[in-house]
Short mmCIF file of C-alpha atoms in Angstrom, two decimals:
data_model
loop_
_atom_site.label_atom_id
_atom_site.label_comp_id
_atom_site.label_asym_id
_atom_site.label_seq_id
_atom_site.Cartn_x
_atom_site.Cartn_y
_atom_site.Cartn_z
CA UNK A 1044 21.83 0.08 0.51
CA UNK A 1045 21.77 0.58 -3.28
CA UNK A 1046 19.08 3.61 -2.76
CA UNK A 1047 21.31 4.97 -0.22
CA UNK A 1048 24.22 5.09 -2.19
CA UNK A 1049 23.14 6.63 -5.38
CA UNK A 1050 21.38 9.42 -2.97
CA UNK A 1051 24.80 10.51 -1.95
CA UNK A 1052 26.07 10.05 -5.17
CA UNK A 1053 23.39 12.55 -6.58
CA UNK A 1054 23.78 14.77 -3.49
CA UNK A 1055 27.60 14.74 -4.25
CA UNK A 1056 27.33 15.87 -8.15
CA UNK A 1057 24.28 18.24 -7.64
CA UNK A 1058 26.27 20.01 -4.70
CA UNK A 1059 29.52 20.27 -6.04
CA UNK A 1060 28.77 19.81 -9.88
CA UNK A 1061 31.74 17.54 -10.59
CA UNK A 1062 31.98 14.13 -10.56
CA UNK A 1063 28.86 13.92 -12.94
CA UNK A 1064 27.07 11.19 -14.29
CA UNK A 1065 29.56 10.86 -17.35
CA UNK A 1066 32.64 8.51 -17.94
CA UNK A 1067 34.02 5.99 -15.58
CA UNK A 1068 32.12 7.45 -12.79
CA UNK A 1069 28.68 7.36 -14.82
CA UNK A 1070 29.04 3.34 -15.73
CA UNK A 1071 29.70 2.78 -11.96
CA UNK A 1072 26.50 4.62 -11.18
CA UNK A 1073 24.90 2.37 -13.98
CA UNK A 1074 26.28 -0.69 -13.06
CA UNK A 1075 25.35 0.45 -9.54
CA UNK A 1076 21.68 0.35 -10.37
CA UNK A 1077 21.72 -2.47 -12.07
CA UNK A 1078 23.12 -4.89 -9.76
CA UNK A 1079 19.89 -4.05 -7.66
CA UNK A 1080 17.56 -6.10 -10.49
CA UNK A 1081 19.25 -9.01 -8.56
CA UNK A 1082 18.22 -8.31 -5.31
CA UNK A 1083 14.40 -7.10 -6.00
CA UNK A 1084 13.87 -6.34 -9.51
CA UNK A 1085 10.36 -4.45 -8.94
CA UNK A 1086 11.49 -2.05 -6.58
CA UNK A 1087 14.40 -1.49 -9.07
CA UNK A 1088 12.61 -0.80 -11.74
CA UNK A 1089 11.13 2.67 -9.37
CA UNK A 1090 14.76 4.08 -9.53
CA UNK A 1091 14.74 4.57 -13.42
CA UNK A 1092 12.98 7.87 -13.42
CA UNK A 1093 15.25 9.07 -10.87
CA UNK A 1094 18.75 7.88 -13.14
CA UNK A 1095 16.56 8.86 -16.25
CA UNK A 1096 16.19 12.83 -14.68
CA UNK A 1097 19.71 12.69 -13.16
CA UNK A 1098 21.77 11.42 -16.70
CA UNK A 1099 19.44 14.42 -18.17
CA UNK A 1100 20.46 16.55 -16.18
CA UNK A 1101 24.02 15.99 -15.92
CA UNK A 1102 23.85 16.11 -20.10
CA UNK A 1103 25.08 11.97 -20.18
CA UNK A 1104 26.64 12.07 -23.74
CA UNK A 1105 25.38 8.86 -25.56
CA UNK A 1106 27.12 7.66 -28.35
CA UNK A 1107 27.70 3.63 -29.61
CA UNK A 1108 30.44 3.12 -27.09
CA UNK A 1109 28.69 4.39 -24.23
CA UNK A 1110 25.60 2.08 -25.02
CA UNK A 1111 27.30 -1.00 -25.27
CA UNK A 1112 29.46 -0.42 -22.32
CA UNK A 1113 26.13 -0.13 -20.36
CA UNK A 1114 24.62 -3.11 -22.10
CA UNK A 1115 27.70 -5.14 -20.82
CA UNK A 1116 27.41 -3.69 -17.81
CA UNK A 1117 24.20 -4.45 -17.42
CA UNK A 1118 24.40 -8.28 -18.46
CA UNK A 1119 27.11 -9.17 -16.22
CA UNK A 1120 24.97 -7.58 -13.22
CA UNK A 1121 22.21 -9.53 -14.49
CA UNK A 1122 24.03 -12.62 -14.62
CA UNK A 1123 23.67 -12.83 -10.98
CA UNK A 1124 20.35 -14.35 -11.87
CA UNK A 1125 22.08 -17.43 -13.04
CA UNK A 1126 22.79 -18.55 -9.19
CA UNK A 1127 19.40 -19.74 -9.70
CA UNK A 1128 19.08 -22.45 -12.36
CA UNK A 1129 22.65 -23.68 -11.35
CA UNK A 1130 21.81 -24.15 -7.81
CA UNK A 1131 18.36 -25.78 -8.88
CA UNK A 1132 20.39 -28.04 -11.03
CA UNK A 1133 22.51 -29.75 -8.23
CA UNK A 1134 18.91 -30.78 -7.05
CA UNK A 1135 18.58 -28.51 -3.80
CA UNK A 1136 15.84 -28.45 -1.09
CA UNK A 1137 13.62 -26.47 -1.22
CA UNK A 1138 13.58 -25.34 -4.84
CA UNK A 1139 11.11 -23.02 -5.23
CA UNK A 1140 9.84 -23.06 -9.25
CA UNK A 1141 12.47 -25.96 -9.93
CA UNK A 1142 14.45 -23.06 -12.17
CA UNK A 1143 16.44 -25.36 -14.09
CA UNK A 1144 14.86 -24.84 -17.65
CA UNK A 1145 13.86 -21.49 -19.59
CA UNK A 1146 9.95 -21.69 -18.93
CA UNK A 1147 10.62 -22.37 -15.63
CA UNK A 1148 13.04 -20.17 -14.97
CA UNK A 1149 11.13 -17.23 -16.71
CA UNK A 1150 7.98 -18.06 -14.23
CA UNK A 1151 10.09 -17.30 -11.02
CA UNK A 1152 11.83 -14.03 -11.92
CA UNK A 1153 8.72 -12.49 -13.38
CA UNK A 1154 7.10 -13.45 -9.99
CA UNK A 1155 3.77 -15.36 -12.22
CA UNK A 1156 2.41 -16.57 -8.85
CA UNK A 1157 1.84 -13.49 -7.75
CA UNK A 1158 1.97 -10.49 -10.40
CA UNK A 1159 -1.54 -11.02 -11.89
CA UNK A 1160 -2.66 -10.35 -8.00
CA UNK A 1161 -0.85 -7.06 -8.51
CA UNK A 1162 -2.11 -4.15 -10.39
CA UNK A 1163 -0.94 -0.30 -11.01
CA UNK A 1164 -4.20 1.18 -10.57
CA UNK A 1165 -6.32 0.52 -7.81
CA UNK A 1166 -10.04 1.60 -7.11
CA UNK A 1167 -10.80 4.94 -4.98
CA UNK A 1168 -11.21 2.60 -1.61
CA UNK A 1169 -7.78 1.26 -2.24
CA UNK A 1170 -6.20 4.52 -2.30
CA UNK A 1171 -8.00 5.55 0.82
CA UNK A 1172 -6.71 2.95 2.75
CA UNK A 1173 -3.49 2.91 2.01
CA UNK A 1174 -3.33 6.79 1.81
CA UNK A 1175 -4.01 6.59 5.32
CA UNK A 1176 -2.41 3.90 6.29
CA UNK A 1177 0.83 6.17 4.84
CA UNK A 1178 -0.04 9.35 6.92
CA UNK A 1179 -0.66 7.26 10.20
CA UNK A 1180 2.71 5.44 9.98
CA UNK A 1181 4.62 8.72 9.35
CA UNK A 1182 2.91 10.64 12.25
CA UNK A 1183 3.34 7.64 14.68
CA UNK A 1184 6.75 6.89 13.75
CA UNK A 1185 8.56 10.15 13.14
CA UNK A 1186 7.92 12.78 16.16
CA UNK A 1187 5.01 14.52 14.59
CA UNK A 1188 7.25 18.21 14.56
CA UNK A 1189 9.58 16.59 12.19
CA UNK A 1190 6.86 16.57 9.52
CA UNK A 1191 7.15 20.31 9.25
CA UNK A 1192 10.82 20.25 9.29
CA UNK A 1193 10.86 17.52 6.77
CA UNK A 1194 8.85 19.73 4.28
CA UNK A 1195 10.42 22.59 4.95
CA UNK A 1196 13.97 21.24 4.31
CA UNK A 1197 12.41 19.75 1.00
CA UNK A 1198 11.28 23.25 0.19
CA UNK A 1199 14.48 25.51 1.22
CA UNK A 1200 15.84 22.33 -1.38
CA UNK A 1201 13.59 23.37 -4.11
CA UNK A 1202 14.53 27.18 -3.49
CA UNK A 1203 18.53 26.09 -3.43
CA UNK A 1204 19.05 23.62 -5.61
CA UNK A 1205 16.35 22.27 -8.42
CA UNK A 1206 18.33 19.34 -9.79
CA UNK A 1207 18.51 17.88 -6.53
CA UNK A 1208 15.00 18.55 -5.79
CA UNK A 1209 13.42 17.60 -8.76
CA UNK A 1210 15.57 14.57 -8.60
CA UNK A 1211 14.33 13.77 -4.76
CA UNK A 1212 11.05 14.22 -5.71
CA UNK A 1213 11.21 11.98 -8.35
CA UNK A 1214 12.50 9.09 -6.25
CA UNK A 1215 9.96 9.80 -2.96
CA UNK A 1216 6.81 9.51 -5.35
CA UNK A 1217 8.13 7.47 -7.23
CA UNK A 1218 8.18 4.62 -4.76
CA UNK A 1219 5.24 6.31 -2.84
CA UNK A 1220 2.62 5.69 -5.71
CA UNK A 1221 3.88 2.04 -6.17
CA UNK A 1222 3.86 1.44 -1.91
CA UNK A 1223 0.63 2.45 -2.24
CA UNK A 1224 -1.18 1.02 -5.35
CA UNK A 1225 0.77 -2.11 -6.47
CA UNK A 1226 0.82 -4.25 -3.27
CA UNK A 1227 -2.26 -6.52 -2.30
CA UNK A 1228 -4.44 -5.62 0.23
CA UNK A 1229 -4.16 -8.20 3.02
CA UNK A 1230 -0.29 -6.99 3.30
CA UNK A 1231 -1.23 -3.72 4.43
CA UNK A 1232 0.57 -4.26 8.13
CA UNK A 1233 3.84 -4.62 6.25
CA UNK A 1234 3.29 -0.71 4.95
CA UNK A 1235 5.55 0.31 7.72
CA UNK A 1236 8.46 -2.42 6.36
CA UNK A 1237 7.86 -1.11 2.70
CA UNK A 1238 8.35 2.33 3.54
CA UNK A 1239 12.05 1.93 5.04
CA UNK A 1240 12.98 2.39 0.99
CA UNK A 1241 12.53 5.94 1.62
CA UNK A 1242 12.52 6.88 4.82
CA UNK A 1243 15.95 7.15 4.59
CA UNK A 1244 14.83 9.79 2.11
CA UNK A 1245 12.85 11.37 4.82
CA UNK A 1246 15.38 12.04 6.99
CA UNK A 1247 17.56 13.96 4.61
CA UNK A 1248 14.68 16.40 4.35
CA UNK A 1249 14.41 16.84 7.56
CA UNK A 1250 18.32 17.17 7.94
CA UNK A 1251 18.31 20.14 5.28
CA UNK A 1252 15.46 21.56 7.12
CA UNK A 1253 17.63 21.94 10.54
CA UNK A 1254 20.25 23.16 8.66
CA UNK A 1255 18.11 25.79 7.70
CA UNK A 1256 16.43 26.77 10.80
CA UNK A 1257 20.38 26.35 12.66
CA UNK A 1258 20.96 29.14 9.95
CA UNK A 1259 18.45 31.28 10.46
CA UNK A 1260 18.92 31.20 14.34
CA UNK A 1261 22.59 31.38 14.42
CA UNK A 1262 21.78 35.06 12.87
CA UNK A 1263 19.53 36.20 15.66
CA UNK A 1264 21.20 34.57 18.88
CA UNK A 1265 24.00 32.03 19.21
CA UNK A 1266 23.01 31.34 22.89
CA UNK A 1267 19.22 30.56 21.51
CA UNK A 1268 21.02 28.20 18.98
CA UNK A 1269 22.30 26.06 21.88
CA UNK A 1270 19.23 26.24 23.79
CA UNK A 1271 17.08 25.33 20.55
CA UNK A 1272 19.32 22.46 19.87
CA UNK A 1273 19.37 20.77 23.40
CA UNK A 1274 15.63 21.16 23.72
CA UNK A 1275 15.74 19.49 19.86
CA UNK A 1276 17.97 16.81 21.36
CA UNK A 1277 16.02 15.35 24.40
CA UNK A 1278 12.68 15.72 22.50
CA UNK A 1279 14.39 13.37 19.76
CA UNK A 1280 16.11 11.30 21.92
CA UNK A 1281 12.90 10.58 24.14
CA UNK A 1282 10.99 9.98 20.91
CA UNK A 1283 13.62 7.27 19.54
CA UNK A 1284 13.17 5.80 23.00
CA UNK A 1285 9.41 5.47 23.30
CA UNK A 1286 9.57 4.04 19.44
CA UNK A 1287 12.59 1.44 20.22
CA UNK A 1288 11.22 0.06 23.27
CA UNK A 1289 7.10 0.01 21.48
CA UNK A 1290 9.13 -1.98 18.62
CA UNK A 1291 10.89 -4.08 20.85
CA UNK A 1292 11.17 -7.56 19.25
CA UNK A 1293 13.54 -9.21 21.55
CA UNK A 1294 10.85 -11.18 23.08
CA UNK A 1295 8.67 -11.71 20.48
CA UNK A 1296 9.30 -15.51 19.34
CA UNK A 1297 5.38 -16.69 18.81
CA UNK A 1298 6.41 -17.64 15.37
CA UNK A 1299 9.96 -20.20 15.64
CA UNK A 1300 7.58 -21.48 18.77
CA UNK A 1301 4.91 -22.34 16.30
CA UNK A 1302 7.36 -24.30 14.47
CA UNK A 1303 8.61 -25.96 17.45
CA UNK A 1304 5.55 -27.24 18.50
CA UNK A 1305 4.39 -28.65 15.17
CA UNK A 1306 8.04 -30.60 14.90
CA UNK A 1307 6.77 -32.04 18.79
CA UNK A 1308 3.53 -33.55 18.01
CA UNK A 1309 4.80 -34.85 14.88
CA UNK A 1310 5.68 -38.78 15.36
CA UNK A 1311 8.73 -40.42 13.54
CA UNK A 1312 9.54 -40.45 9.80
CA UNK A 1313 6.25 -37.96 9.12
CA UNK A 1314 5.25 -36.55 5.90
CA UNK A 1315 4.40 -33.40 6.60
CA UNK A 1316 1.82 -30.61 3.66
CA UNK A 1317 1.37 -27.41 5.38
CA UNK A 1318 0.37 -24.13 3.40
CA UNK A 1319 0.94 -20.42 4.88
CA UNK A 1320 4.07 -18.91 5.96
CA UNK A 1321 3.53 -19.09 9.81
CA UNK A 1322 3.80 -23.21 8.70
CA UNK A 1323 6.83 -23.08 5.84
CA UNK A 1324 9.61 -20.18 7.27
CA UNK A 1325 9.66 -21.63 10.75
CA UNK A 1326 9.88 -25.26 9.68
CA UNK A 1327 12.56 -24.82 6.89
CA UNK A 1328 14.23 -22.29 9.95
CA UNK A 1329 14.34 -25.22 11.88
CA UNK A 1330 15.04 -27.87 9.45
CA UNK A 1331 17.79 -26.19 7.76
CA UNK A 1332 18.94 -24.09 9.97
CA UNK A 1333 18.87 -25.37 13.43
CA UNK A 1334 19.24 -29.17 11.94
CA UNK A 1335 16.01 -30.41 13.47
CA UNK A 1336 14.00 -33.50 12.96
CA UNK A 1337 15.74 -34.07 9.65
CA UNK A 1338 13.45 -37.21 9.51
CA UNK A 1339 10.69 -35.25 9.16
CA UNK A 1340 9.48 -35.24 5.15
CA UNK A 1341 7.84 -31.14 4.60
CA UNK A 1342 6.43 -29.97 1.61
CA UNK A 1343 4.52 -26.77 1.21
CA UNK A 1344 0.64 -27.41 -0.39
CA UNK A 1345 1.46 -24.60 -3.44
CA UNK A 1346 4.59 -26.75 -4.40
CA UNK A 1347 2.15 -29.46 -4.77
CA UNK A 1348 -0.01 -27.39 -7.73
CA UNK A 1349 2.91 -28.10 -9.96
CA UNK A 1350 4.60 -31.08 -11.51
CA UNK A 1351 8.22 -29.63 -9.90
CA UNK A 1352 6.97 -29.48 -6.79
CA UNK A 1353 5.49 -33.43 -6.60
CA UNK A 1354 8.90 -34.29 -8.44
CA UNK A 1355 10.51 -32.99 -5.42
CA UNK A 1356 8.38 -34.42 -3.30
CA UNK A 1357 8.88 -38.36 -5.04
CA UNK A 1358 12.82 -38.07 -4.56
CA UNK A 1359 12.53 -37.74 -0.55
CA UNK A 1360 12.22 -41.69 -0.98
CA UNK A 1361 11.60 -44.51 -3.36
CA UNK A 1362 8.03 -45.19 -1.75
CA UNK A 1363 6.65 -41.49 -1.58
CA UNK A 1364 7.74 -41.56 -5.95
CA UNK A 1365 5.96 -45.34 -6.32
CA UNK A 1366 2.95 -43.59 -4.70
CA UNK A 1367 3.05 -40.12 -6.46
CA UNK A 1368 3.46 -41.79 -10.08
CA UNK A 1369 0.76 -44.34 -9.62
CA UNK A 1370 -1.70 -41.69 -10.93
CA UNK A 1371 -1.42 -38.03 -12.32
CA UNK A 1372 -4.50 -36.03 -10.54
CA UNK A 1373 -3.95 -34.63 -7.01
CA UNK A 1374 -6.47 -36.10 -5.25
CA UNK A 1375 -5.62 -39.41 -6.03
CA UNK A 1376 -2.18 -38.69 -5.60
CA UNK A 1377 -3.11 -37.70 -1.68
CA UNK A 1378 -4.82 -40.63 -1.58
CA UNK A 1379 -1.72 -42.56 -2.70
CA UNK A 1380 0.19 -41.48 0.33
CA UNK A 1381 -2.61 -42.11 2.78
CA UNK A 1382 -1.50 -45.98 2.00
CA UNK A 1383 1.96 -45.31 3.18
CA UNK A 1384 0.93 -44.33 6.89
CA UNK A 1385 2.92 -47.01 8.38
CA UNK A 1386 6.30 -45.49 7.18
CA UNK A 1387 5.56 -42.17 7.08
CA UNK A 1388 2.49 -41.06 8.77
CA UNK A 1389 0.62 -38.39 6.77
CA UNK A 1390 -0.14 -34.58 8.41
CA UNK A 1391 -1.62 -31.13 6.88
CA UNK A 1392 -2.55 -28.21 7.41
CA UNK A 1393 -4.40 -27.49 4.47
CA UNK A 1394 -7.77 -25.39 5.73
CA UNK A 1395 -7.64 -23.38 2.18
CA UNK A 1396 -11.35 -23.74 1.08
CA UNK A 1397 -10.23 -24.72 -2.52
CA UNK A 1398 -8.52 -28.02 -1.40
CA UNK A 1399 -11.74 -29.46 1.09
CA UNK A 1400 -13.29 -30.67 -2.17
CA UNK A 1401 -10.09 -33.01 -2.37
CA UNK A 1402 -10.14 -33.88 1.43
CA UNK A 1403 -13.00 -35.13 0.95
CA UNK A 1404 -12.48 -38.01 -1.16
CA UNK A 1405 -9.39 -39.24 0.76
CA UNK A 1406 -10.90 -42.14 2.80
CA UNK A 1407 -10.19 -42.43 6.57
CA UNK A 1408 -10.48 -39.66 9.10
CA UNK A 1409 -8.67 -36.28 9.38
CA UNK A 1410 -8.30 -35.81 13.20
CA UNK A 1411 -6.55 -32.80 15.21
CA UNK A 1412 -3.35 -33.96 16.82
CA UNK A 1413 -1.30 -31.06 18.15
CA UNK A 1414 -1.58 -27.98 14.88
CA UNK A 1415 -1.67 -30.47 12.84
CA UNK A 1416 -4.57 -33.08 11.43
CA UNK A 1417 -3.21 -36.60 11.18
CA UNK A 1418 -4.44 -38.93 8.60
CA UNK A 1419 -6.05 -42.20 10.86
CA UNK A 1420 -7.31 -45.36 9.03
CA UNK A 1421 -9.15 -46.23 12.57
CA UNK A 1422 -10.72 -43.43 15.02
CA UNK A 1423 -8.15 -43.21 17.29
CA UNK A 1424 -8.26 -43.20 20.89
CA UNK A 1425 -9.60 -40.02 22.55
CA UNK A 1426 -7.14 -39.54 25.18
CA UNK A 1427 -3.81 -39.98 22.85
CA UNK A 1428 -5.39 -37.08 21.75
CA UNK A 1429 -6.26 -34.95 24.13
CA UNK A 1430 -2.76 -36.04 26.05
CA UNK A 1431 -1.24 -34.30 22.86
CA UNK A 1432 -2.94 -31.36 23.54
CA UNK A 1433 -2.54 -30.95 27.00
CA UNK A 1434 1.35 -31.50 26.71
CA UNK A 1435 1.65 -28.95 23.95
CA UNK A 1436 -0.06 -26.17 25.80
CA UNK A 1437 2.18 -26.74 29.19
CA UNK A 1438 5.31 -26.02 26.37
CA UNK A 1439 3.24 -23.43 24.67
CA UNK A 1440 4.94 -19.97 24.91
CA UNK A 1441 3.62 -16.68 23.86
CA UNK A 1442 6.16 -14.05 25.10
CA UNK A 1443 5.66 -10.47 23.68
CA UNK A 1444 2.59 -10.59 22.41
CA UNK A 1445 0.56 -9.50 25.40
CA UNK A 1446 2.69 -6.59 24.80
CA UNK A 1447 0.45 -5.06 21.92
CA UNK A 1448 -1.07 -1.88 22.29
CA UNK A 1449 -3.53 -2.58 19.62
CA UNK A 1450 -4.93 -5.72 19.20
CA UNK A 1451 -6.25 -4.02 16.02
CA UNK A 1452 -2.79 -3.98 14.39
CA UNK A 1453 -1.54 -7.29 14.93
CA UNK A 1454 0.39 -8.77 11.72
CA UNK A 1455 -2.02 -10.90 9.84
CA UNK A 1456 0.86 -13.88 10.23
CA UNK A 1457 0.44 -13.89 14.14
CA UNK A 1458 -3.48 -13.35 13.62
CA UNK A 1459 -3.61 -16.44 11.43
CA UNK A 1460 -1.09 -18.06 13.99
CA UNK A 1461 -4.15 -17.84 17.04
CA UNK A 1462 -6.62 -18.79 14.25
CA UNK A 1463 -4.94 -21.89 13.74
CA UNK A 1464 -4.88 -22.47 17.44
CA UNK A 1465 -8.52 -21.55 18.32
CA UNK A 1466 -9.41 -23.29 15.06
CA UNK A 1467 -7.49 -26.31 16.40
CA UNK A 1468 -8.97 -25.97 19.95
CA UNK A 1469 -12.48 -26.16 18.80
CA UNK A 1470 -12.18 -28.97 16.32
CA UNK A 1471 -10.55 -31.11 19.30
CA UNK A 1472 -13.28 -30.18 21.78
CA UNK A 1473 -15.91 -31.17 18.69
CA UNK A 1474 -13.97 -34.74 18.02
CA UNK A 1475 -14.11 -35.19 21.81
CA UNK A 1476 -17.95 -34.76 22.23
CA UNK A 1477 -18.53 -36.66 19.11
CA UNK A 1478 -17.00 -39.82 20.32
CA UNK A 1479 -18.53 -38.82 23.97
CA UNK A 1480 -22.04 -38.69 22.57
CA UNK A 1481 -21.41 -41.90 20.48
CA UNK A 1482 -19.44 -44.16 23.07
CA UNK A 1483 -22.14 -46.34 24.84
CA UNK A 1484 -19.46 -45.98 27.93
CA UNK A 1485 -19.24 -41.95 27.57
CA UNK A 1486 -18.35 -40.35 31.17
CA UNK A 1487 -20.76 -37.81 31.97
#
């Protein structure tokens, strides 16, 4: 929305060269921009070369007044930011970071999870990819004639107006080099969702470019214009249809399924560590959203690699914070709450290879019960088991998926989402022929 609006905004002033980036029209543009840090402050920080370029070009006077007006302008768009450590005050669930200090709060708006995964220069390979990953989107998505018309509209810009193409071109590269060099590599499927930022962009270059060609062809024959157009028309039209109906989502509900069925095979006051979003989104979705199994204590594994996240964990109830305190190391923390099984029977999901080294020294067994391994003191019986099972596949639904084209190009969420059912599936069929080849009374 924000990258829309200051487009037309710039289209407005280059085209009619009033309404420039100066007085109260140039702090709105400001204050414009800088509301977006609050949003999603690294794709913001992509549109200062384009405001940089357009205040130069529009010669933005600076003097003392106009910096501190933009300074204040600035804070009190910034100030949206405080939401955060006032909500996290009034102890809310979940709390991601726990924002309520300085250090803390600092650590979640400069994203320190994940920036030092990030990186603005990539190796050769990296570019590759990506590069084209880019070109394969934009010929599948956009019908592959509007390509040409999309350059050529950017180039009849550059021959009619330089402000507004130097200005474009600023912004479409802009976000283009950071699309494809900042982002990690195992989110390459979510190219496609990136690239909406400046699509949009897209689209007014190919706009300019039919306004160009309509020009040109309204010279030579008006009755060719119509034809041109209608044939223009149907081939767009058809192409918006084949791309709707491919994207079709309407049936595609693998992942609030996944959810569901983890909530089923989960007994009675359960405490609940899960890692991965196709585990966290759909259980807080139905948690706080739909109001389900509000008995049910979840906490996501990374919360539990910092002290706010086992704080949050110990106020769920006055046994879960006996247990957590008792000692400060993880494992034996884990351990802790494998003693409270009565009250709250303990699940995870944990298959990270980092935390098997702590798995390992919680006593008991870790056996599959629905997605889910439950903690059991005693082997328990086979058939409870394998009744689980059977009961969650008859509910099982998997509606859209057989829909894919290209297997290839599933989203690594709904990849990991069979992996954890095929990984579950074979570690039931192993815990089953274990106890068959051990029982002295095994069927055959």
């Amino acid at each position: 929305l924000i990258i829309s609006s200051l487009t037309w905004l710039r289209t407005q002033s280059a085209v009619t060269e009033k309404d420039r980036f100066q007085g109260n029209r140039g702090y709105f543009i400001f204050f414009l921009f800088a509301i977006g840090f609050g949003n999603h402050w690294q794709t913001q920080i992509l549109l200062i070369p384009f405001v940089a370029i357009w205040a130069l070009q529009d010669g933005k006077p600076w003097s003392l007044k106009n910096i501190l007006v933009h300074l204040s302008l600035g804070l009190i768009a910034l100030s949206s930011y405080l939401y955060l450590p006032l909500r996290s005050a009034l102890n809310v669930s979940p709390d991601w970071g726990a924002p309520s200090n300085l250090s803390r709060f600092l650590w979640v708006i400069t994203r320190k999870l994940s920036s030092e995964t990030e990186a603005p220069v990539r190796d050769l390979e990296h570019y590759m990819t990506w590069g084209g990953e880019y070109f394969r989107l934009m010929s599948d998505y956009w019908w592959p004639g509007f390509w040409l018309v999309g350059l050529t509209g950017l180039l009849y810009l550059g021959f009619k107006n330089r402000k507004l193409f130097y200005s474009f071109l600023v912004l479409y590269f802009s976000f283009l080099y950071a699309l494809l060099t900042v982002a990690r590599d195992e989110v390459l499927f979510l190219l496609n969702v990136y690239l909406l930022s400046i699509n949009g962009l897209f689209a007014v270059f190919g706009f300019i470019g039919l306004a160009f060609l309509f020009s040109r062809l309204a010279k030579w024959n008006k009755l060719g214009i119509l034809f041109f157009t209608a044939i223009l028309v149907l081939i767009l039209g058809g192409w918006g249809i084949y791309v709707s109906n491919r994207e079709d989502r309407s049936r595609y509900s693998l992942a609030e399924d996944f959810g569901l069925n983890v909530l089923k095979g989960l007994p009675k006051n359960s405490l609940l560590i899960a890692d991965a979003d196709h585990y966290v989104m759909p259980i807080w979705y139905q948690q706080y959203t739909q109001g389900l199994r509000q008995d049910l204590i979840f906490q996501p594994s990374v919360f539990l690699f910092h002290d706010w996240g086992w704080a949050q964990l110990a106020e769920r109830s006055a046994d879960l914070k006996q247990a957590i305190y008792s000692t400060p190391l993880f494992a034996g923390r884990l351990r802790a709450l494998t003693g409270l099984s009565s009250r709250h029977p303990l699940y995870y999901s944990l298959e990270q290879d980092y935390l098997q080294p702590v798995l390992d020294q919680v006593p008991g067994h870790w056996i599959p019960r629905g997605l889910v391994y439950g903690w059991e003191g005693n082997t328990p019986v086979p058939r409870e088991v394998f009744n689980r099972w059977v009961w969650l596949l008859k509910t099982e639904r998997l509606r859209g998926l057989e829909e894919f084209p290209d297997f290839k190009r599933i989203d690594a969420s709904t990849t990991q989402i069979y992996r954890y059912y095929a990984l579950q599936q074979t570690l039931l069929a192993q815990f089953l022929n274990k106890l068959s080849a051990t029982s002295p009374k095994a069927p055959k």
